[in-house]
Coordinates of C-alpha atoms in Angstrom, one line a residue:
M29 CA -24.9 4.9 20.5
A30 CA -21.4 6.6 21.4
A31 CA -22.8 7.7 24.8
L32 CA -24.0 4.0 25.4
A33 CA -20.7 2.8 24.4
G34 CA -18.9 5.3 26.6
V35 CA -20.8 3.9 29.5
V36 CA -20.0 0.3 28.9
A37 CA -16.4 1.3 28.3
A38 CA -16.4 3.2 31.6
L39 CA -17.7 0.3 33.5
S40 CA -15.2 -2.0 32.0
A41 CA -12.4 0.4 32.9
T42 CA -13.3 0.7 36.6
R43 CA -13.0 -3.1 37.5
Y44 CA -10.1 -5.0 39.2
G45 CA -6.8 -3.3 38.9
Y46 CA -3.9 -2.2 36.6
Y47 CA -3.3 -4.5 33.6
Y48 CA 0.5 -5.5 33.4
D49 CA 1.1 -3.5 30.1
E50 CA -0.4 -0.3 31.6
L51 CA 2.3 -0.7 34.3
Y52 CA 4.9 -1.1 31.7
F53 CA 3.7 2.0 29.9
I54 CA 4.0 4.0 33.1
A55 CA 7.5 2.7 33.7
A56 CA 8.5 3.5 30.1
G57 CA 7.0 7.0 30.5
K58 CA 9.2 7.7 33.4
R59 CA 12.2 7.1 31.0
P60 CA 11.5 9.4 27.8
S61 CA 12.8 8.2 24.6
F62 CA 12.4 8.8 20.9
S63 CA 11.5 4.9 20.5
Y64 CA 11.3 1.8 22.7
A65 CA 12.2 -1.8 21.8
D66 CA 8.6 -2.6 21.3
Q67 CA 6.5 0.6 20.6
G68 CA 6.8 4.2 19.9
P69 CA 6.6 7.0 22.6
V70 CA 3.0 8.0 22.4
L71 CA 1.6 5.4 24.9
P72 CA 4.3 5.8 27.5
L73 CA 3.7 9.5 27.3
L74 CA 0.1 9.1 27.7
A75 CA 0.3 6.7 30.6
W76 CA 2.9 8.8 32.4
S77 CA 0.8 12.0 31.9
M78 CA -2.5 10.3 33.2
D79 CA -0.5 8.7 36.2
W80 CA 0.8 12.1 37.0
L81 CA -2.6 13.8 36.8
F82 CA -4.4 11.0 38.7
P83 CA -1.8 9.0 40.8
G84 CA -2.7 5.5 41.6
S85 CA -5.9 5.5 39.5
F86 CA -6.1 2.6 36.9
A87 CA -9.4 3.8 35.7
A88 CA -8.2 7.4 35.0
L89 CA -5.2 5.9 33.1
R90 CA -7.8 4.3 30.7
I91 CA -9.4 7.5 29.8
P92 CA -7.3 7.8 26.4
S93 CA -8.5 4.3 25.4
I94 CA -12.2 5.1 26.0
V95 CA -11.9 8.3 24.1
A96 CA -10.4 6.2 21.3
A97 CA -13.3 3.9 21.4
L98 CA -15.7 6.7 21.0
V99 CA -13.6 8.0 18.0
V100 CA -14.2 4.7 16.4
V101 CA -18.0 4.8 16.9
I102 CA -18.3 8.4 15.8
F103 CA -16.1 8.3 12.8
G104 CA -17.5 4.8 11.8
A105 CA -21.0 6.7 11.6
A106 CA -19.2 9.7 9.8
T107 CA -17.7 7.2 7.2
A108 CA -21.1 5.7 6.5
R109 CA -22.3 9.4 5.8
E110 CA -19.5 10.0 3.5
L111 CA -20.3 6.8 1.5
G112 CA -23.9 8.2 1.0
G113 CA -25.6 6.6 3.9
G114 CA -28.5 8.3 5.7
R115 CA -29.3 8.3 9.4
G116 CA -30.1 4.5 9.5
A117 CA -26.9 3.5 8.0
Q118 CA -25.0 5.8 10.4
V119 CA -26.8 4.5 13.5
L120 CA -26.3 0.8 12.1
T121 CA -22.5 1.5 11.7
A122 CA -22.4 3.1 15.2
T123 CA -24.1 0.1 16.7
A124 CA -21.8 -2.4 15.0
C125 CA -18.7 -0.6 16.3
S126 CA -20.2 -0.4 19.9
T127 CA -21.0 -4.1 19.9
S128 CA -17.7 -5.4 18.4
F129 CA -16.0 -7.5 21.0
Y130 CA -12.6 -6.1 19.8
L131 CA -13.2 -2.5 18.8
L132 CA -14.9 -1.4 22.0
G133 CA -13.7 -4.2 24.2
Q134 CA -10.1 -3.0 24.1
A135 CA -11.3 0.2 25.7
G136 CA -11.2 -1.5 29.0
T137 CA -7.4 -1.0 29.3
L138 CA -4.8 1.5 28.0
S139 CA -3.2 -0.3 24.9
T140 CA -1.4 0.7 21.6
N141 CA -4.2 -1.3 19.8
S142 CA -6.8 1.1 20.9
I143 CA -4.9 4.3 19.8
D144 CA -3.7 2.5 16.6
T145 CA -7.3 1.5 15.7
A146 CA -8.9 4.9 16.2
L147 CA -6.2 6.4 14.0
W148 CA -6.8 3.9 11.1
V149 CA -10.5 4.7 11.3
V150 CA -9.8 8.3 11.0
L151 CA -7.3 7.8 8.0
S152 CA -10.0 5.7 6.2
W153 CA -12.6 8.5 6.7
L154 CA -10.1 11.1 5.4
L155 CA -9.4 9.2 2.4
I156 CA -13.2 8.8 1.6
R157 CA -13.9 12.2 2.2
W158 CA -11.2 13.3 -0.2
V159 CA -12.6 11.0 -3.0
R160 CA -15.9 12.9 -2.5
T161 CA -14.7 16.5 -2.0
R162 CA -11.1 16.4 -3.6
R163 CA -10.0 18.7 -0.9
D164 CA -6.3 18.3 -0.7
V165 CA -5.9 19.6 2.9
L166 CA -7.4 16.3 3.9
L167 CA -4.3 14.5 2.5
L168 CA -2.1 16.7 4.6
V169 CA -4.1 16.0 7.6
A170 CA -3.9 12.2 6.8
G171 CA -0.1 12.7 6.7
M172 CA -0.1 14.1 10.1
V173 CA -2.4 11.4 11.5
T174 CA -0.1 8.8 10.0
A175 CA 3.1 10.6 11.6
V176 CA 1.3 10.3 15.0
D177 CA 0.3 6.6 14.5
M178 CA 4.0 5.9 13.7
Q179 CA 4.9 7.0 17.1
V180 CA 2.3 4.4 18.5
K181 CA 3.1 1.3 16.3
W182 CA 4.7 0.6 13.1
L183 CA 1.8 -1.1 11.4
V184 CA 0.4 1.8 9.5
P185 CA 2.8 1.5 6.6
V186 CA 1.0 -1.7 5.7
F187 CA -2.4 0.4 5.2
W188 CA -0.7 2.9 3.0
V189 CA 1.1 0.4 0.8
A190 CA -2.2 -1.5 0.3
V191 CA -3.9 1.8 -0.6
V192 CA -1.3 2.8 -3.2
V193 CA -1.5 -0.6 -4.9
A194 CA -5.3 -0.5 -4.8
V195 CA -5.4 2.9 -6.1
A196 CA -2.9 2.2 -8.9
W197 CA -4.9 -0.7 -10.1
L198 CA -8.5 0.7 -9.6
G199 CA -8.1 4.4 -9.2
P200 CA -8.7 7.2 -8.4
R201 CA -5.1 7.6 -9.9
E202 CA -5.3 11.2 -9.5
L203 CA -4.7 10.7 -5.8
L204 CA -1.1 9.5 -6.6
R205 CA -0.5 12.7 -8.4
R206 CA -1.6 15.0 -5.7
P207 CA 1.4 17.1 -4.2
A208 CA -0.4 17.1 -0.8
L209 CA -0.1 13.3 -0.5
W210 CA 3.6 13.6 -0.8
W211 CA 4.0 16.4 1.3
G212 CA 2.1 14.3 3.9
A213 CA 4.6 11.5 3.3
G214 CA 7.3 13.9 3.9
V215 CA 5.9 14.9 7.3
V216 CA 5.8 11.3 8.2
V217 CA 9.4 10.8 7.3
V218 CA 10.6 13.8 9.4
A219 CA 8.6 12.8 12.4
T220 CA 9.7 9.0 12.3
A221 CA 13.5 9.9 11.7
P222 CA 14.3 10.0 15.7
A223 CA 12.7 6.7 16.1
V224 CA 14.5 5.2 13.2
V225 CA 17.9 6.3 14.5
W226 CA 17.1 4.9 18.0
Q227 CA 16.1 1.7 16.5
A228 CA 19.3 1.6 14.4
R229 CA 21.6 2.3 17.4
H230 CA 20.0 -0.4 19.3
G231 CA 20.0 -3.2 16.8
W232 CA 16.5 -2.9 15.5
P233 CA 14.5 -4.5 18.5
Q234 CA 11.3 -3.6 16.6
L235 CA 12.2 -6.2 14.0
G236 CA 12.9 -8.8 16.6
M237 CA 9.6 -8.2 18.2
G238 CA 8.0 -9.1 14.9
A239 CA 9.7 -12.5 15.1
V240 CA 8.4 -13.0 18.7
V241 CA 4.9 -12.1 17.6
R242 CA 4.9 -14.6 14.7
G243 CA 6.2 -17.3 17.2
Q244 CA 3.1 -16.5 19.4
T245 CA 0.6 -17.0 16.5
N246 CA 1.2 -20.7 15.8
G247 CA 2.5 -20.2 12.4
F248 CA 0.5 -21.9 9.5
S249 CA -2.4 -22.7 11.6
G250 CA -2.6 -19.2 12.9
S251 CA -2.7 -17.8 9.6
L252 CA -5.5 -20.1 8.6
M253 CA -7.5 -18.9 11.7
F254 CA -6.8 -15.2 11.1
V255 CA -9.7 -14.4 8.9
P256 CA -12.5 -16.2 10.8
A257 CA -11.2 -15.0 14.1
A258 CA -11.1 -11.5 12.8
A259 CA -14.6 -11.6 11.5
Q260 CA -15.8 -13.1 14.9
M261 CA -14.3 -10.4 16.9
C262 CA -16.3 -7.8 15.0
G263 CA -19.5 -9.2 16.8
V264 CA -22.6 -10.5 15.4
L265 CA -23.9 -7.3 13.6
G266 CA -20.3 -6.2 12.8
G267 CA -19.4 -9.5 11.2
V268 CA -22.5 -9.5 8.9
L269 CA -21.9 -5.8 7.8
L270 CA -18.2 -6.6 7.4
V271 CA -18.6 -9.5 4.9
Y272 CA -21.4 -7.7 3.1
G273 CA -19.6 -4.4 2.9
V274 CA -16.4 -6.1 1.4
W275 CA -18.8 -7.8 -1.2
R276 CA -20.7 -4.7 -2.2
L277 CA -17.4 -2.4 -2.3
C278 CA -16.4 -4.8 -5.0
R279 CA -19.7 -4.9 -6.8
S280 CA -21.9 -1.9 -6.2
P281 CA -21.9 0.9 -8.9
R282 CA -22.8 3.3 -6.3
L283 CA -19.5 2.6 -4.3
R284 CA -17.3 2.4 -7.4
P285 CA -15.1 5.5 -6.5
Y286 CA -14.3 3.8 -3.2
R287 CA -13.7 0.2 -4.6
F288 CA -10.1 0.6 -4.0
L289 CA -10.6 0.5 -0.2
G290 CA -12.3 -2.9 -0.4
V291 CA -9.1 -4.2 -2.3
A292 CA -6.8 -2.5 0.3
F293 CA -8.7 -4.0 3.2
L294 CA -8.1 -7.6 1.7
L295 CA -4.4 -6.8 1.1
V296 CA -4.1 -5.6 4.7
V297 CA -5.8 -8.8 6.0
A298 CA -3.6 -11.0 3.7
V299 CA -0.4 -9.4 4.8
F300 CA -1.0 -9.9 8.5
A301 CA -2.5 -13.2 8.0
I302 CA 0.4 -14.5 6.1
S303 CA 3.1 -12.7 8.2
G304 CA 1.8 -14.2 11.4
G305 CA 0.4 -11.0 12.8
R306 CA -1.9 -10.8 15.7
I307 CA -5.7 -10.8 15.3
G308 CA -6.1 -7.2 16.3
Y309 CA -3.6 -5.9 13.6
G310 CA -5.3 -3.6 11.2
V311 CA -8.7 -3.9 12.7
G312 CA -9.1 -0.1 12.3
A313 CA -9.4 -1.0 8.4
Y314 CA -12.5 -3.1 9.2
V315 CA -14.9 -0.1 10.1
A316 CA -15.0 1.4 6.6
M317 CA -16.1 -2.1 5.3
M318 CA -18.8 -2.2 8.1
A319 CA -19.8 1.2 7.1
A320 CA -20.1 0.3 3.4
G321 CA -22.2 -2.9 4.4
A322 CA -24.6 -0.6 6.4
V323 CA -25.1 1.8 3.6
E324 CA -25.8 -0.9 1.0
L325 CA -28.0 -2.8 3.4
T326 CA -30.2 0.3 4.2
A327 CA -30.3 1.3 0.5
L328 CA -32.2 -1.9 -0.2
G329 CA -35.3 -0.4 1.4
K330 CA -36.7 -3.7 2.5
R331 CA -38.7 -3.5 5.6
W332 CA -38.3 -7.0 6.4
L333 CA -34.6 -6.4 6.7
A334 CA -35.2 -3.6 9.2
V335 CA -37.4 -6.1 11.2
A336 CA -34.7 -8.8 11.0
A337 CA -32.0 -6.4 12.1
V338 CA -33.7 -5.5 15.4
P339 CA -33.3 -9.0 17.1
T340 CA -29.7 -9.2 15.6
V341 CA -28.9 -5.7 17.2
V342 CA -30.3 -6.7 20.5
L343 CA -28.3 -9.9 20.5
S344 CA -25.3 -8.1 19.6
V345 CA -25.8 -5.7 22.4
L346 CA -26.4 -8.4 25.0
A347 CA -23.6 -10.6 23.8
F348 CA -21.1 -7.7 23.9
V349 CA -22.1 -6.7 27.4
V350 CA -21.9 -10.1 28.9
L351 CA -18.7 -11.3 27.2
T352 CA -16.6 -8.1 27.4
T353 CA -17.5 -6.3 30.4
P354 CA -15.8 -7.6 33.5
W355 CA -19.0 -7.8 35.5
R356 CA -18.1 -10.6 37.8
P357 CA -16.6 -10.0 41.3
A358 CA -13.1 -11.2 41.8
S359 CA -14.1 -13.9 44.2
E360 CA -16.0 -15.7 41.5
L361 CA -13.2 -15.7 39.0
T362 CA -11.8 -19.2 38.2
P363 CA -8.0 -19.3 38.7
A364 CA -6.1 -19.8 35.4
P365 CA -4.8 -23.4 35.0
D366 CA -1.6 -22.3 33.3
F367 CA 0.5 -19.3 31.8
A368 CA -1.0 -19.5 28.2
V369 CA -4.7 -19.4 29.5
A370 CA -3.9 -16.6 31.8
V371 CA -2.1 -14.2 29.1
A372 CA -4.9 -15.0 26.7
S373 CA -7.4 -13.2 28.9
P374 CA -6.9 -9.8 30.0
V375 CA -8.7 -10.4 33.3
Y376 CA -6.0 -12.3 34.9
G377 CA -3.3 -9.6 34.1
E378 CA -4.9 -7.2 36.6
F379 CA -4.4 -9.3 39.6
G380 CA -1.7 -10.2 41.9
W381 CA 0.6 -7.0 41.8
S382 CA 0.3 -6.1 45.4
E383 CA 1.0 -9.6 46.6
L384 CA 4.1 -9.9 44.3
T385 CA 5.3 -6.5 45.7
A386 CA 4.7 -7.7 49.3
A387 CA 6.6 -10.9 48.9
T388 CA 9.6 -9.0 47.2
V389 CA 9.4 -6.6 50.2
D390 CA 9.6 -9.4 52.6
A391 CA 12.7 -10.8 50.7
Y392 CA 14.3 -7.3 50.7
R393 CA 13.9 -6.9 54.5
A394 CA 15.3 -10.2 55.1
L395 CA 18.6 -9.1 53.8
P396 CA 21.3 -8.1 56.1
V397 CA 21.3 -4.3 56.7
D398 CA 24.7 -3.8 55.4
E399 CA 23.8 -5.5 52.0
R400 CA 20.6 -3.5 51.5
S401 CA 22.3 -0.2 50.3
A402 CA 24.0 -2.1 47.4
A403 CA 21.2 -4.5 46.5
V404 CA 19.0 -4.4 43.4
I405 CA 15.9 -6.1 42.2
V406 CA 16.0 -8.1 38.7
A407 CA 12.7 -9.3 37.6
D408 CA 12.8 -12.3 35.0
R409 CA 9.8 -10.8 33.0
Y410 CA 9.1 -7.2 32.2
I411 CA 5.6 -7.7 33.5
Q412 CA 6.9 -8.3 37.0
A413 CA 9.5 -5.4 36.8
S414 CA 6.8 -3.0 35.6
A415 CA 4.7 -3.7 38.6
L416 CA 7.6 -3.6 41.2
D417 CA 8.9 -0.3 39.4
H418 CA 5.5 1.2 39.8
S419 CA 5.3 0.6 43.7
R420 CA 8.9 0.8 44.4
S421 CA 9.0 4.1 46.1
G422 CA 6.2 3.6 48.3
A423 CA 7.3 0.1 49.3
G424 CA 11.0 1.3 49.8
L425 CA 12.4 -1.0 47.3
P426 CA 15.8 -0.5 45.5
A427 CA 16.1 0.1 41.8
V428 CA 14.3 -2.4 39.6
F429 CA 15.8 -4.0 36.4
S430 CA 14.8 -6.7 33.9
P431 CA 16.6 -8.2 30.8
H432 CA 13.1 -8.8 29.2
R433 CA 11.4 -6.9 26.4
G434 CA 11.7 -3.2 26.5
F435 CA 12.7 -3.2 30.2
G436 CA 16.1 -4.6 29.1
Y437 CA 16.8 -1.2 27.4
F438 CA 15.9 0.9 30.5
G439 CA 19.2 0.4 32.0
T440 CA 21.9 -2.0 33.4
P441 CA 22.4 -2.9 37.1
P442 CA 25.7 -1.2 38.4
D443 CA 28.7 -3.4 38.6
T444 CA 28.8 -2.7 42.3
A445 CA 25.5 -4.7 42.8
E446 CA 26.7 -7.9 44.5
T447 CA 23.3 -8.8 46.0
V448 CA 20.3 -9.3 43.8
L449 CA 16.9 -10.2 44.5
W450 CA 15.8 -12.0 41.4
V451 CA 12.0 -12.3 40.9
G452 CA 10.9 -15.6 39.1
G453 CA 13.2 -17.3 36.8
D454 CA 14.8 -20.8 36.9
E455 CA 17.3 -21.8 39.7
S456 CA 19.6 -23.9 37.4
E457 CA 19.9 -20.8 35.0
L458 CA 20.6 -18.4 37.9
R459 CA 23.3 -20.7 39.4
T460 CA 25.2 -20.1 36.0
L461 CA 25.1 -16.4 36.7
F462 CA 25.9 -16.2 40.5
N463 CA 28.0 -17.8 43.0
S464 CA 25.1 -18.4 45.5
V465 CA 21.5 -18.8 44.9
A466 CA 18.9 -19.3 47.6
P467 CA 15.1 -18.9 47.8
S468 CA 14.0 -16.0 49.9
A469 CA 10.2 -15.5 49.6
K470 CA 7.2 -16.8 47.4
S471 CA 4.3 -14.9 45.8
V472 CA 1.1 -16.9 45.8
V473 CA -2.4 -15.6 44.7
R474 CA -5.6 -17.4 43.9
V475 CA -6.3 -15.4 40.7
G476 CA -3.2 -14.3 38.7
I477 CA -0.8 -15.3 36.1
P478 CA 1.1 -18.5 36.8
G479 CA 4.8 -17.9 36.9
I480 CA 4.3 -14.3 36.9
T481 CA 2.3 -13.2 40.1
T482 CA 1.4 -16.7 41.5
D483 CA 3.7 -19.5 42.4
V484 CA 6.6 -17.1 42.0
T485 CA 9.9 -17.5 44.0
I486 CA 12.1 -14.4 44.7
W487 CA 15.7 -15.6 44.9
E488 CA 18.6 -14.1 46.9
C489 CA 21.5 -14.1 44.6
N490 CA 25.1 -13.1 45.5
G491 CA 28.5 -12.8 43.7
P492 CA 27.6 -12.2 39.9
T493 CA 29.9 -14.4 37.9
Q494 CA 30.7 -11.5 35.6
P495 CA 30.4 -7.6 35.8
W496 CA 26.8 -6.5 34.9
S497 CA 28.0 -4.3 32.2
A498 CA 29.4 -7.5 30.4
M499 CA 26.7 -9.7 31.3
W500 CA 23.6 -7.8 30.5
P501 CA 23.6 -7.7 26.7
S502 CA 23.8 -11.4 26.6
L503 CA 20.8 -11.5 29.2
R504 CA 18.6 -9.2 27.2
K505 CA 15.8 -11.0 25.5
L506 CA 12.6 -10.1 23.7

């Protein structure tokens, strides 16, 4: 199952082009830091390393996400084994992970979610194995895994708080008395301290990103849809095993030692649903529930269940391949009607970067020769800035800046920059920042993101109304 999952993930990773967040990770990796406004340093380091090893290869850039997906499949099966499941339960769990729209579907691009998910799955396995073996070295390893995850995203504390609450209520309370657990916590604190210092010095932009995410999940209505959407993204087989697994973890005498994980899972889902988190938050905790469902289902020993499972598995595989693998040629893709539709689908984020770069190059070459040496490029969105930064040296463009998201913390345009090519943005707002604003070029593509790669104006702006050093902090936005 892992091999089949790897083939599908590799096919997904070799289509179309760079996804915009991947370009941002490369840009961040060129600017090493203990932390960033919207993430930890692991993904930028991975992206920069893969781009250095395989320059210009978006498929090679995705190798870490493919490996992470295989980790989910393999450790999902291993979790079923730790829970007492035989070969049938292990294969069933691996199949569920391999046909989950989200768990394996995210392997098609490099993302923080793919790495974070794999680390949560490993953490669940370590805890379950500790309950069975009481080997304290597993708790130390769990601390190290958590320390790494804190360098990816700051979501894993929700997992641990939920586990501590569930263990204090249901047991095994011995876990909380183990020194190895708290030594592991110490490792996490030490490893995370540099990032905390960076965040404090820069005004805690991570907290600001939390507010941005809540605004994107439609508030109360988004919270109501969190649970059904989360179950749906597990796929046909995964959704069934998820629901059954949670139920059996709370009811089965055989799984009584692991009951705390079922309660911890419900707490994790509740926290992210109520706080307005994205659907993918905490998805790594789902795999242990799916494994428990597979163990309990195969333990029934009913042959008719096995017969019924075959068409379910086949449908899951077919649905996954059709819905999550980008198999259609670019010429057959339908243009996105608006920005919201485009950013909701990863496909549109992989088109239009060369056209945007070409339009910016045209605008730059249209500048008088004596203005080019002091000119800079400012992109309205971090997405645009990331693409231009990636191709800047080959295209002969000047330095690229953006006040948006993490790019706003990468640097400020020099006060000597009197001529600016502003990519995107609103003309009326630009006229409050410059003495003169005029359109210079336009990027238009058939398939892309409206306002980002298609129907985008590159403005020639002259004479900033304030020095950049004074203006930039007020322009920065998440």
